[in-house]
Coordinates of C-alpha atoms in Angstrom, one line a residue:
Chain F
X1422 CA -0.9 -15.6 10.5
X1423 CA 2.5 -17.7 9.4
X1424 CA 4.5 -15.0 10.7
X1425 CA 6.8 -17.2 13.0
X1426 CA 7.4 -19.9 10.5
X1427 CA 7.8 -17.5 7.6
X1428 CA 10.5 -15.7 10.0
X1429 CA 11.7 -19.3 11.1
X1430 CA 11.8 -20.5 7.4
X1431 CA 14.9 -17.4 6.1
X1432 CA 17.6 -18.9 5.3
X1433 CA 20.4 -16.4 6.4
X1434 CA 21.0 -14.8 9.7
X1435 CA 18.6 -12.3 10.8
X1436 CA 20.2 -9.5 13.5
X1437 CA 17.1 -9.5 16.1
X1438 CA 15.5 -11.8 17.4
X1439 CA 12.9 -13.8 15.8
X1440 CA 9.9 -14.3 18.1
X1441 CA 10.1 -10.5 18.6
X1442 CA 10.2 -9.6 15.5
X1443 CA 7.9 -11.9 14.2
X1444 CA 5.6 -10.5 17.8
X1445 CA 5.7 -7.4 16.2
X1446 CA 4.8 -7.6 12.6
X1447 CA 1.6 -9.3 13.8
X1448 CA 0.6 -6.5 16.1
X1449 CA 1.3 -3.9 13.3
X1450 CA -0.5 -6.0 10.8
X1451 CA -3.4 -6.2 13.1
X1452 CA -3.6 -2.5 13.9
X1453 CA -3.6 -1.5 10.4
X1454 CA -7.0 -3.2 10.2
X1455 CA -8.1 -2.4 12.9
X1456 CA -7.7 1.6 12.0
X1457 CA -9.1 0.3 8.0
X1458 CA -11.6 -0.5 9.6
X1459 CA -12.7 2.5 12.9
X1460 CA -11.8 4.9 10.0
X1461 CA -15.0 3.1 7.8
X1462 CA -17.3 2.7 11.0
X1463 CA -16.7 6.7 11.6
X1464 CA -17.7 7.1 8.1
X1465 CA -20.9 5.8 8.8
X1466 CA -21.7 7.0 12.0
X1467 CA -24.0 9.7 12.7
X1468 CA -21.7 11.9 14.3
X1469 CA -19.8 11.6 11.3
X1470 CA -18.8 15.7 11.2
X1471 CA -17.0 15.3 15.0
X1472 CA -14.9 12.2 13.4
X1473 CA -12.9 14.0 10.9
X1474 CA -9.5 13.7 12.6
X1475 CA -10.2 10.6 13.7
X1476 CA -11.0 9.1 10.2
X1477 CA -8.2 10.9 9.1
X1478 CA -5.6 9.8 11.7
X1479 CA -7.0 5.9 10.9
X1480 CA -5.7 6.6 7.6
X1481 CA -2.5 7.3 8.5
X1482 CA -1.5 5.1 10.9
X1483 CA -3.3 1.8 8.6
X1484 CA -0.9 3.1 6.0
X1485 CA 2.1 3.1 8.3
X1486 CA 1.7 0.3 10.3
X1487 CA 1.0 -1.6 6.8
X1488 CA 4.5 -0.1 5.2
X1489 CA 6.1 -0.6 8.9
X1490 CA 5.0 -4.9 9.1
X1491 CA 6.5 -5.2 5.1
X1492 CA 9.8 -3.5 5.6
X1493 CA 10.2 -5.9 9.6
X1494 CA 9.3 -9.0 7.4
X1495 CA 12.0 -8.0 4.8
X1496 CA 15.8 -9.3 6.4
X1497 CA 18.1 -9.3 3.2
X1498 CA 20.3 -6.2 3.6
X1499 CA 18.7 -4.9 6.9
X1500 CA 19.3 -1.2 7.3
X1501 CA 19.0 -0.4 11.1
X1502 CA 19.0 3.5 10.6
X1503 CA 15.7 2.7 8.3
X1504 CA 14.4 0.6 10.7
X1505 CA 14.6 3.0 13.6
X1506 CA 13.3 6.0 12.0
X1507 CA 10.9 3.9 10.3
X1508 CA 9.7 2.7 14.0
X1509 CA 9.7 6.0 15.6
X1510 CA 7.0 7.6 12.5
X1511 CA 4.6 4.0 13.7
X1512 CA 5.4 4.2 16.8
X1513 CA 4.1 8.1 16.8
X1514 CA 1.5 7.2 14.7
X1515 CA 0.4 5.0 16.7
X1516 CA 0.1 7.0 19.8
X1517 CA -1.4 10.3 18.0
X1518 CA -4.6 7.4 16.5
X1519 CA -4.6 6.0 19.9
X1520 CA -5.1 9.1 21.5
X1521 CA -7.8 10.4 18.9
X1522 CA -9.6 7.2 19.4
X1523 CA -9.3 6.9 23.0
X1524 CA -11.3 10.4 22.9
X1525 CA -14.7 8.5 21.1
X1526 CA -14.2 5.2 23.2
X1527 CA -16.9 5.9 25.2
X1528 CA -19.3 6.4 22.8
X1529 CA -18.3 4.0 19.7
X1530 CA -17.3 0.8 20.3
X1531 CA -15.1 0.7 17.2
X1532 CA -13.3 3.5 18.6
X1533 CA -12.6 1.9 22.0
X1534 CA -11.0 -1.7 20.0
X1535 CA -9.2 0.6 18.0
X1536 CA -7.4 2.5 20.3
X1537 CA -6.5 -0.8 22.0
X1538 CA -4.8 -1.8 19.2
X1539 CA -3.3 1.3 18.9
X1540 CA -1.8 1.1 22.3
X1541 CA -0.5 -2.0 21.9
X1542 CA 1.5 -1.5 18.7
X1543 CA 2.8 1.7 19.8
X1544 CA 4.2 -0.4 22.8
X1545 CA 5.4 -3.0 20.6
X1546 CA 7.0 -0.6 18.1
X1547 CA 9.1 0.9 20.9
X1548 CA 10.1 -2.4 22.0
X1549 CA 11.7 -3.3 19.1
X1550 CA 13.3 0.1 19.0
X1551 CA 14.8 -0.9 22.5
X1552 CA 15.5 -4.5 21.4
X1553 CA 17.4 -2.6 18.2
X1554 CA 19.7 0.2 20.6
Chain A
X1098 CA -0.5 14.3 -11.5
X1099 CA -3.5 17.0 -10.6
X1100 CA -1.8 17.4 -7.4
X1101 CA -1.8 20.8 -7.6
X1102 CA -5.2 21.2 -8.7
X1103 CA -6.5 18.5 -6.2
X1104 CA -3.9 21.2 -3.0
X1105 CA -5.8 23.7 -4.0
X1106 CA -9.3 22.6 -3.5
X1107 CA -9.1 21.8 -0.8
X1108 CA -12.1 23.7 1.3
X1109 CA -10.0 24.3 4.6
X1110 CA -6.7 26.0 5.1
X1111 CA -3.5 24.1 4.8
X1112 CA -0.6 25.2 7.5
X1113 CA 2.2 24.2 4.8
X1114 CA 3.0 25.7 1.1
X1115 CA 0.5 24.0 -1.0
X1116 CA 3.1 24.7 -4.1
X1117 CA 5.7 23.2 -2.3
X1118 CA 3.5 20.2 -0.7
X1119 CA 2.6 19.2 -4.3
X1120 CA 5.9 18.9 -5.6
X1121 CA 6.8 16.8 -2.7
X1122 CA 3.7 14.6 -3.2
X1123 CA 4.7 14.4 -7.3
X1124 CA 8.1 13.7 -6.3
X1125 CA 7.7 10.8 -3.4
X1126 CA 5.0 8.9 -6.1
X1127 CA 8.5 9.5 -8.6
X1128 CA 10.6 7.8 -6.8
X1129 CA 8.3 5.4 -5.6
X1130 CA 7.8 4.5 -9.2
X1131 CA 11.0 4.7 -10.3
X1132 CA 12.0 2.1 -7.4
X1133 CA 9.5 -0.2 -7.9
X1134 CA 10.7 -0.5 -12.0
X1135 CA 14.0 -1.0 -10.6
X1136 CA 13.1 -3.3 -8.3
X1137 CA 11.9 -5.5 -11.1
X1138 CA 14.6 -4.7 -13.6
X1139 CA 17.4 -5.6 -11.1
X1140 CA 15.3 -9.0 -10.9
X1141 CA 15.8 -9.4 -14.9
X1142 CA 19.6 -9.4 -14.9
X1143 CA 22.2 -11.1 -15.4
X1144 CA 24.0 -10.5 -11.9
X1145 CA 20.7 -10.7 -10.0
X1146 CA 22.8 -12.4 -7.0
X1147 CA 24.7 -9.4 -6.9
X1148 CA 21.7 -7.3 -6.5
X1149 CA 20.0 -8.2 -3.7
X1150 CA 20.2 -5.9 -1.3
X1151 CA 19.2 -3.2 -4.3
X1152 CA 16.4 -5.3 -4.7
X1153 CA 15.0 -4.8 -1.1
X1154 CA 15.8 -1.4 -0.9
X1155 CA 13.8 -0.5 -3.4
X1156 CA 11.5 -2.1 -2.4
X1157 CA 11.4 -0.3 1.2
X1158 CA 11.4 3.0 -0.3
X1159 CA 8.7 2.5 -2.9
X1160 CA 6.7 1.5 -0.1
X1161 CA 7.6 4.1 2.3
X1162 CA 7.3 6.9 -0.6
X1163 CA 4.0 5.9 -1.2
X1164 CA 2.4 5.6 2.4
X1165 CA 4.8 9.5 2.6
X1166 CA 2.9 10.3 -0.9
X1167 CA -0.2 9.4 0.8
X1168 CA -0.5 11.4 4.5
X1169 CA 1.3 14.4 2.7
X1170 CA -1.9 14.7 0.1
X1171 CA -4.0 14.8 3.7
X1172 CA -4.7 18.5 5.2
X1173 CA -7.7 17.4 7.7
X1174 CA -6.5 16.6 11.5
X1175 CA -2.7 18.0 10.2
X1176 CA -0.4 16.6 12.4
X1177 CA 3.5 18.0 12.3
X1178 CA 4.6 15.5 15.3
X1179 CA 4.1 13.0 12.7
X1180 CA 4.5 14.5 9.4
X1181 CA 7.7 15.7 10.5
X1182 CA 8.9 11.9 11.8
X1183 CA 7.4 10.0 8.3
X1184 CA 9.8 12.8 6.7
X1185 CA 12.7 11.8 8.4
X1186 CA 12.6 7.9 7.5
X1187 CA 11.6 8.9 4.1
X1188 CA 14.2 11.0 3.7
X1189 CA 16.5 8.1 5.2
X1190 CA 14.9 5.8 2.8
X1191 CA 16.0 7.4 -0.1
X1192 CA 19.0 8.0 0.9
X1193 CA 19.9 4.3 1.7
X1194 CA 18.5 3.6 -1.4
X1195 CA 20.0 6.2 -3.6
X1196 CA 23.5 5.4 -2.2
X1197 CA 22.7 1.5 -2.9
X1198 CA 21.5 2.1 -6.4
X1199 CA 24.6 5.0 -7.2
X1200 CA 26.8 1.5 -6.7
X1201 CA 25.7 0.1 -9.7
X1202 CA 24.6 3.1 -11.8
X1203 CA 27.3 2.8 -14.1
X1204 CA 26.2 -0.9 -15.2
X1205 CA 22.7 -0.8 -14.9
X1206 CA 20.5 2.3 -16.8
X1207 CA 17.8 1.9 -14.2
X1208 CA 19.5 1.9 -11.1
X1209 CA 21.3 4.9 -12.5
X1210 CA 18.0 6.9 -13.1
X1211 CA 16.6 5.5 -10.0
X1212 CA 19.0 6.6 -7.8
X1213 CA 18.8 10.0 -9.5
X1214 CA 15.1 9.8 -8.3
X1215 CA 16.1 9.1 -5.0
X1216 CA 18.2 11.6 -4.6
X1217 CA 15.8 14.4 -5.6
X1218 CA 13.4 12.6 -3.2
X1219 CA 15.4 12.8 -0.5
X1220 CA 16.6 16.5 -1.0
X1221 CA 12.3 17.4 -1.4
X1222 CA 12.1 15.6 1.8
X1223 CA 14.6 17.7 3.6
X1224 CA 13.3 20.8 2.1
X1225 CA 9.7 20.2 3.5
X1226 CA 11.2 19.1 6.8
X1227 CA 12.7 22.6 6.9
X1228 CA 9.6 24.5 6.1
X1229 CA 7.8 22.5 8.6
X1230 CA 10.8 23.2 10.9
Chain T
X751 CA 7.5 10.9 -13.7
X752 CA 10.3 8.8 -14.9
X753 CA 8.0 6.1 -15.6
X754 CA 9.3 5.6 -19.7
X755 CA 13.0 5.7 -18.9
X756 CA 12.8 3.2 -16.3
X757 CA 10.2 1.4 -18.7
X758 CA 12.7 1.7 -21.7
X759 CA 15.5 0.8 -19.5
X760 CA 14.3 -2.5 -18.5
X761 CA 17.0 -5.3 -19.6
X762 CA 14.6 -8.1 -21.2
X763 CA 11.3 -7.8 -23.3
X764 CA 8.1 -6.6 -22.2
X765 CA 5.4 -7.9 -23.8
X766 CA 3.7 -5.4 -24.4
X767 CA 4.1 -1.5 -25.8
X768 CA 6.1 -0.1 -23.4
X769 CA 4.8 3.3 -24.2
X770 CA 1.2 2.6 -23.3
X771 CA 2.3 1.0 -20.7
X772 CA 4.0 3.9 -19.6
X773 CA 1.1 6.0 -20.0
X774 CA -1.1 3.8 -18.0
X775 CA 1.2 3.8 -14.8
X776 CA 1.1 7.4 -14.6
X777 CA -2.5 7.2 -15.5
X778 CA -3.0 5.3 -12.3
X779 CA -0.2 6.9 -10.1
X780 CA -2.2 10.4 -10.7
X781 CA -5.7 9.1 -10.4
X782 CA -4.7 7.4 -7.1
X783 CA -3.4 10.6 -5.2
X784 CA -6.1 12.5 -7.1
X785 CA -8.9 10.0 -4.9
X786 CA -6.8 10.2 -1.8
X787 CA -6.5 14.1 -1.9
X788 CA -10.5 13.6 -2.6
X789 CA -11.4 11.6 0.2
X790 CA -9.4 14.0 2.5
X791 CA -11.3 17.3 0.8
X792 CA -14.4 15.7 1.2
X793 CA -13.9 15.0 5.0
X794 CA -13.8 18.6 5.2
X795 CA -16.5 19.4 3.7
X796 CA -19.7 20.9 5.9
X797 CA -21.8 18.2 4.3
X798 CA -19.4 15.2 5.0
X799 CA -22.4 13.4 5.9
X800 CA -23.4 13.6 2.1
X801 CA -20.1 12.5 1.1
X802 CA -19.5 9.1 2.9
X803 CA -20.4 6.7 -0.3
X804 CA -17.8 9.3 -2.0
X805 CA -15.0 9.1 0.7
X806 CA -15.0 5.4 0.3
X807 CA -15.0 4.5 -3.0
X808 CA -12.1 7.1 -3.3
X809 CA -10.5 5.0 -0.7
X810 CA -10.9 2.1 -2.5
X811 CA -9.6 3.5 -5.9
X812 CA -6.6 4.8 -4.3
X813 CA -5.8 1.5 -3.4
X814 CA -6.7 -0.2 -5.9
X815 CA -5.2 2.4 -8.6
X816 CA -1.7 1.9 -6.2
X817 CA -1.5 -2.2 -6.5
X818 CA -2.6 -2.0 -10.1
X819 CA 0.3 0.8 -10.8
X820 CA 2.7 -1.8 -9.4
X821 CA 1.6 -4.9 -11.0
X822 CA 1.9 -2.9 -14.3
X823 CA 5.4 -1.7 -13.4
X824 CA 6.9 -5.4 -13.2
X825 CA 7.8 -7.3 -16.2
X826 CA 9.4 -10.8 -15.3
X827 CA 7.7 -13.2 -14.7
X828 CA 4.5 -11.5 -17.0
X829 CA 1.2 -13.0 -16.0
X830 CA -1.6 -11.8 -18.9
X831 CA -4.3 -13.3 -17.0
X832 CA -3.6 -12.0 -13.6
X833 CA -3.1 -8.7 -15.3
X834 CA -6.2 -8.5 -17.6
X835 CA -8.3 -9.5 -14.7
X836 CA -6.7 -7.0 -12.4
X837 CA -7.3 -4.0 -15.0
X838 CA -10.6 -5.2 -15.0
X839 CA -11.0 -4.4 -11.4
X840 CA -9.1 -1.3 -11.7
X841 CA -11.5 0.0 -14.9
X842 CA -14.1 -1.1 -12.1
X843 CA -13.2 0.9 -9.2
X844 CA -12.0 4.4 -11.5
X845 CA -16.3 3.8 -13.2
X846 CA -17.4 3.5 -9.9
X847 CA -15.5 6.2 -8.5
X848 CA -15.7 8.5 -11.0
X849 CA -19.3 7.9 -11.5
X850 CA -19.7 9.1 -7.4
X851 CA -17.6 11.9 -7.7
X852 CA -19.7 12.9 -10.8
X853 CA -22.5 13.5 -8.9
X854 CA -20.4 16.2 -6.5
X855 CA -18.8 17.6 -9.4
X856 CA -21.1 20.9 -9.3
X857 CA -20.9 21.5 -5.8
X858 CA -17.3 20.5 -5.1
X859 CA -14.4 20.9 -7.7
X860 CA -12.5 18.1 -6.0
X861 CA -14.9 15.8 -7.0
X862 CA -14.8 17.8 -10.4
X863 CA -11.1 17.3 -10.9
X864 CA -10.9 13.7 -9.3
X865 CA -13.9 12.6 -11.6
X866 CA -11.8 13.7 -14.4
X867 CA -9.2 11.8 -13.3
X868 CA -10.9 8.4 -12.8
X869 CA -12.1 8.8 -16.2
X870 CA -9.5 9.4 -17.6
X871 CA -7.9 6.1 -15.7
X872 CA -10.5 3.7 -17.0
X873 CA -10.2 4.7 -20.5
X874 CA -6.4 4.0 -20.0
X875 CA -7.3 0.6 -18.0
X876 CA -9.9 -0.5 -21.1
X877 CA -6.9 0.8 -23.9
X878 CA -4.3 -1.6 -22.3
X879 CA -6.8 -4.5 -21.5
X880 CA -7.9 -4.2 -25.6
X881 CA -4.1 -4.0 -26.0
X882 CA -4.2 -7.7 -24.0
X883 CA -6.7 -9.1 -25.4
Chain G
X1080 CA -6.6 -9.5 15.0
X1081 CA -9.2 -7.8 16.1
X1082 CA -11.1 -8.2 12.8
X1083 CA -14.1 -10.1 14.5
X1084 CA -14.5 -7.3 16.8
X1085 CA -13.9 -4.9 14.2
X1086 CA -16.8 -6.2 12.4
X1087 CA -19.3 -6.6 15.2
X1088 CA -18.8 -3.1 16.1
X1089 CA -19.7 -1.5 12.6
X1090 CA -22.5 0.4 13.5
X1091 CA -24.5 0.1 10.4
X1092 CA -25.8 -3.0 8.3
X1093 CA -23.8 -5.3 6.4
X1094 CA -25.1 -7.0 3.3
X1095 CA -22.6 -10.1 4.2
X1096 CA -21.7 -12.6 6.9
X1097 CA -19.7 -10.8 9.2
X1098 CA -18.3 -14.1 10.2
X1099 CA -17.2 -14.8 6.7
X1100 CA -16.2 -12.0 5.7
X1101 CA -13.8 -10.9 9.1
X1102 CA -12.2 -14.4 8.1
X1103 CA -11.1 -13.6 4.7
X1104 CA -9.8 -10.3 5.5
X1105 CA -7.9 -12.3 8.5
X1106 CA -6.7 -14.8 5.7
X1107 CA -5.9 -12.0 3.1
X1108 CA -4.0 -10.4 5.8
X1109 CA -1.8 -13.3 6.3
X1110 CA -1.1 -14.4 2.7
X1111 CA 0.2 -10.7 2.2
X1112 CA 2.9 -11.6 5.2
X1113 CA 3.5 -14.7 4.2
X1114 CA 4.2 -13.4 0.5
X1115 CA 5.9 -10.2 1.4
X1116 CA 8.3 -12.4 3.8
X1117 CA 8.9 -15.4 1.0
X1118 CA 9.9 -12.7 -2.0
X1119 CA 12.6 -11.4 0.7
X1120 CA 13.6 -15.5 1.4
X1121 CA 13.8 -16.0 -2.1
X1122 CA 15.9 -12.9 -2.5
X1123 CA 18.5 -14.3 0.1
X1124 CA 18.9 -17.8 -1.2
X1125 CA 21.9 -19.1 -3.1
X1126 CA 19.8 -19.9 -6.2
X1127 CA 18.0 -16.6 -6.7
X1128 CA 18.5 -16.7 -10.3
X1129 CA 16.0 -19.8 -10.5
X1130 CA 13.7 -17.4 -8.0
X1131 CA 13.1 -14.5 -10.1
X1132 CA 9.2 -15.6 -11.1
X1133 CA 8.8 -16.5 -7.8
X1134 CA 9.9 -13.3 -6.4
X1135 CA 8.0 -11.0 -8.9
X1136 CA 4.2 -13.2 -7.8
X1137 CA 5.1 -13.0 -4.5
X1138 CA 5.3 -9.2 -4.8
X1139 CA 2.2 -8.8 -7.0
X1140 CA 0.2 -11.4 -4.6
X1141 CA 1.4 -9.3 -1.6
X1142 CA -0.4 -5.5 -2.9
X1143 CA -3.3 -7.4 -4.3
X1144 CA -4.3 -9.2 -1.0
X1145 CA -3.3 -6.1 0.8
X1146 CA -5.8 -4.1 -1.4
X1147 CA -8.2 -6.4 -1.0
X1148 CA -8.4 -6.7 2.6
X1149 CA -9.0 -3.1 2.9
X1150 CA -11.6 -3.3 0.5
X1151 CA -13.5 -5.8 2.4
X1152 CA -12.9 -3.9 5.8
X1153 CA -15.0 -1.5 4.2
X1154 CA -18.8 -1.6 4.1
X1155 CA -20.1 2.1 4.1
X1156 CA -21.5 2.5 0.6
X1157 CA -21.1 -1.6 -0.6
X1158 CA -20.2 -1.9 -4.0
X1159 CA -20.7 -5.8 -4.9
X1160 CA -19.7 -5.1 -8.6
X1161 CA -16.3 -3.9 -7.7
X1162 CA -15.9 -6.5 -5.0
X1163 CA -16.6 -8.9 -6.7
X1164 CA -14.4 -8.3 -9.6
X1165 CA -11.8 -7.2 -6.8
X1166 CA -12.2 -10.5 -5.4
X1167 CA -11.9 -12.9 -8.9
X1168 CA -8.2 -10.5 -9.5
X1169 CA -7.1 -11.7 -6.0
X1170 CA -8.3 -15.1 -6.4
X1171 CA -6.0 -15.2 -9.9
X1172 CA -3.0 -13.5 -8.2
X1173 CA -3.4 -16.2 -4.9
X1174 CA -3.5 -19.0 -7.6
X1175 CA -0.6 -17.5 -9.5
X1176 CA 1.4 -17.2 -6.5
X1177 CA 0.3 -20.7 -5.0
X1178 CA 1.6 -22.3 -8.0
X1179 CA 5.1 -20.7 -8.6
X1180 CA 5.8 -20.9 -5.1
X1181 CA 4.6 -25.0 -5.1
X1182 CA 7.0 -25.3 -7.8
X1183 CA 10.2 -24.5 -5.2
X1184 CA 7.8 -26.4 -1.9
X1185 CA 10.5 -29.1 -2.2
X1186 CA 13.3 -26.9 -1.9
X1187 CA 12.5 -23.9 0.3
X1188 CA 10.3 -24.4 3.7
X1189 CA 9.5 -20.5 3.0
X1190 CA 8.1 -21.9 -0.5
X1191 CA 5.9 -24.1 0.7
X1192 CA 4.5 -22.4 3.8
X1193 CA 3.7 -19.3 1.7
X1194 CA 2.0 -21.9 -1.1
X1195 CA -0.6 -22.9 1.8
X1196 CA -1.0 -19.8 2.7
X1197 CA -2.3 -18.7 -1.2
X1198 CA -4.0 -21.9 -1.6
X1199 CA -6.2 -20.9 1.5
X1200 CA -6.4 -17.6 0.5
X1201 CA -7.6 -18.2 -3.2
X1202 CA -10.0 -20.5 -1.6
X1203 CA -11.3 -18.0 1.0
X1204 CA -11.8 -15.7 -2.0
X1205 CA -13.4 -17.9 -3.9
X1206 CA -16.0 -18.8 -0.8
X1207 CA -16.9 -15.4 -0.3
X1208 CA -17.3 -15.1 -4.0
X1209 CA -19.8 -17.9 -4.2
X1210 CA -21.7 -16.2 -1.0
X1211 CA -22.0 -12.7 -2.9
X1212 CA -23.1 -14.7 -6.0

């Protein structure tokens, strides 16, 4: 990931501060794959039929945390209404596919990473909503 | 769009109004559309420079139309904690964005439809929000 | 949809027919939500475990269907190689898709309906590509 | 990233080298920030006018490597058809994007940081292509 120097490299004032911005994006960016990717190992597990919600709530929080990292890496015209609201869907996202995974972290591996990297953007996300007021 | 076909066959119940749901879905992929287009167009003109800030708000509410689009055509696992917070920063999203492209409606065609996409986007949003309650 | 006004509305030339091109974003808008509504009806299906390969490929259609929908909504800057091999894909993903969903068509009218629509979606991806050339 | 981890834990077989392939969807990952970020840089500087192709491959560069990381994060029911044609689009679009943003290297840091990051992408792409053959 560039994300530093990208952040480093715009050339007008941003209204947070860099590192934790840039921080942030990264951990979003990584949990989205990391929920790509649970939601595809549940797919092909055995158990397949008790990993419904978890496959599902995968989905959604890739697909958040993926809109969530584009809209922190974009500075021109910064909205911080969007930006709050936006953070407080991932950062509930977050926490409802961390708990689903935590549930299965005994059992799958993928599951158990998963709901790491869940944890750790939800903490991230409301960090920045801190950071933001 | 099948999206009503697709809301109802789905094998399970669904807690929300699947008529209602699908015209939300149809109506978030709209306006995620219609921003996109606009996006570009406002790229194409003249007065780009004077544009920017339409430029990445459309780009911000395609995005988070689409990921909205996405977990609203989703029924397994349904969870309103987080439906109901995506809602809200849609519905923030397209208002942002229909205000910013209502500022140059009367020069530019596209931002004029676009914002008119927003604003029915915004208004479906809050009606779901309020059936979701 | 709004796709043809914003399409007519665009303030420099498009190289190509801006109605087919029209037709071909919603083409790929619909067939996209069709496959995510799909995968989400199939992981609520008693059989799941029949319907992983299924779930997947709708995945990767919906995606796929999403970034192709976008590329085909921008006009400056008009790359014909980066879009004819990027249809390609697409017409790819909607024949594999569709082809999977095919074989679920009898049992589930998800599949049925989102078969339909990946059809549908290549013929309209193989139109514009001929339109290319 | 947790992709390495990700990809040890699948729990079924994949037909590639999980080494490879956790690195391309980790360089995939970060061309997608690096473009997302370097449109919105663009956006913000004083010539944007001269920026507009820039902008619009930076965009299109930004969904494709997006789609194709989830693609490859993906290995229940392996399609090498459609990845591989996947793969060749996102190769084209890296190149695209590489080049235009090359042009401005010079000029903008967030030019020529986000050209590395496509000309180590298209490269990645075209690796993996070679090892799927």
């Amino acid at each position: 990931m560039r994300t530093t120097e990208m952040m480093n490299s715009y050339p007008a004032e941003i209204n947070l501060d860099r590192e934790l911005l840039a921080r942030v994006v990264d951990t979003l960016v990584a949990c989205s794959q990391a929920c790509t990717a649970c939601a595809d190992a549940c797919l092909s597990e055995d158990m397949v039929d008790q990993l419904r919600t978890c496959i599902r709530t995968n989905l959604d929080c890739a697909d958040i945390c993926d809109t969530t990292a584009r809209v922190l890496s974009r500075h021109t015209g910064y909205d911080a209404n969007l930006t709050r609201t936006l953070l407080t869907a991932c950062a509930q996202a977050c926490k409802s596919c961390g708990d689903e995974c935590a549930r299965h972290a005994d059992m799958h591996e993928h599951c158990r990473i998963c709901a790491e990297a869940c944890r750790t953007c939800e903490e991230a996300c409301n960090e920045l909503l801190a950071a933001i007021g």
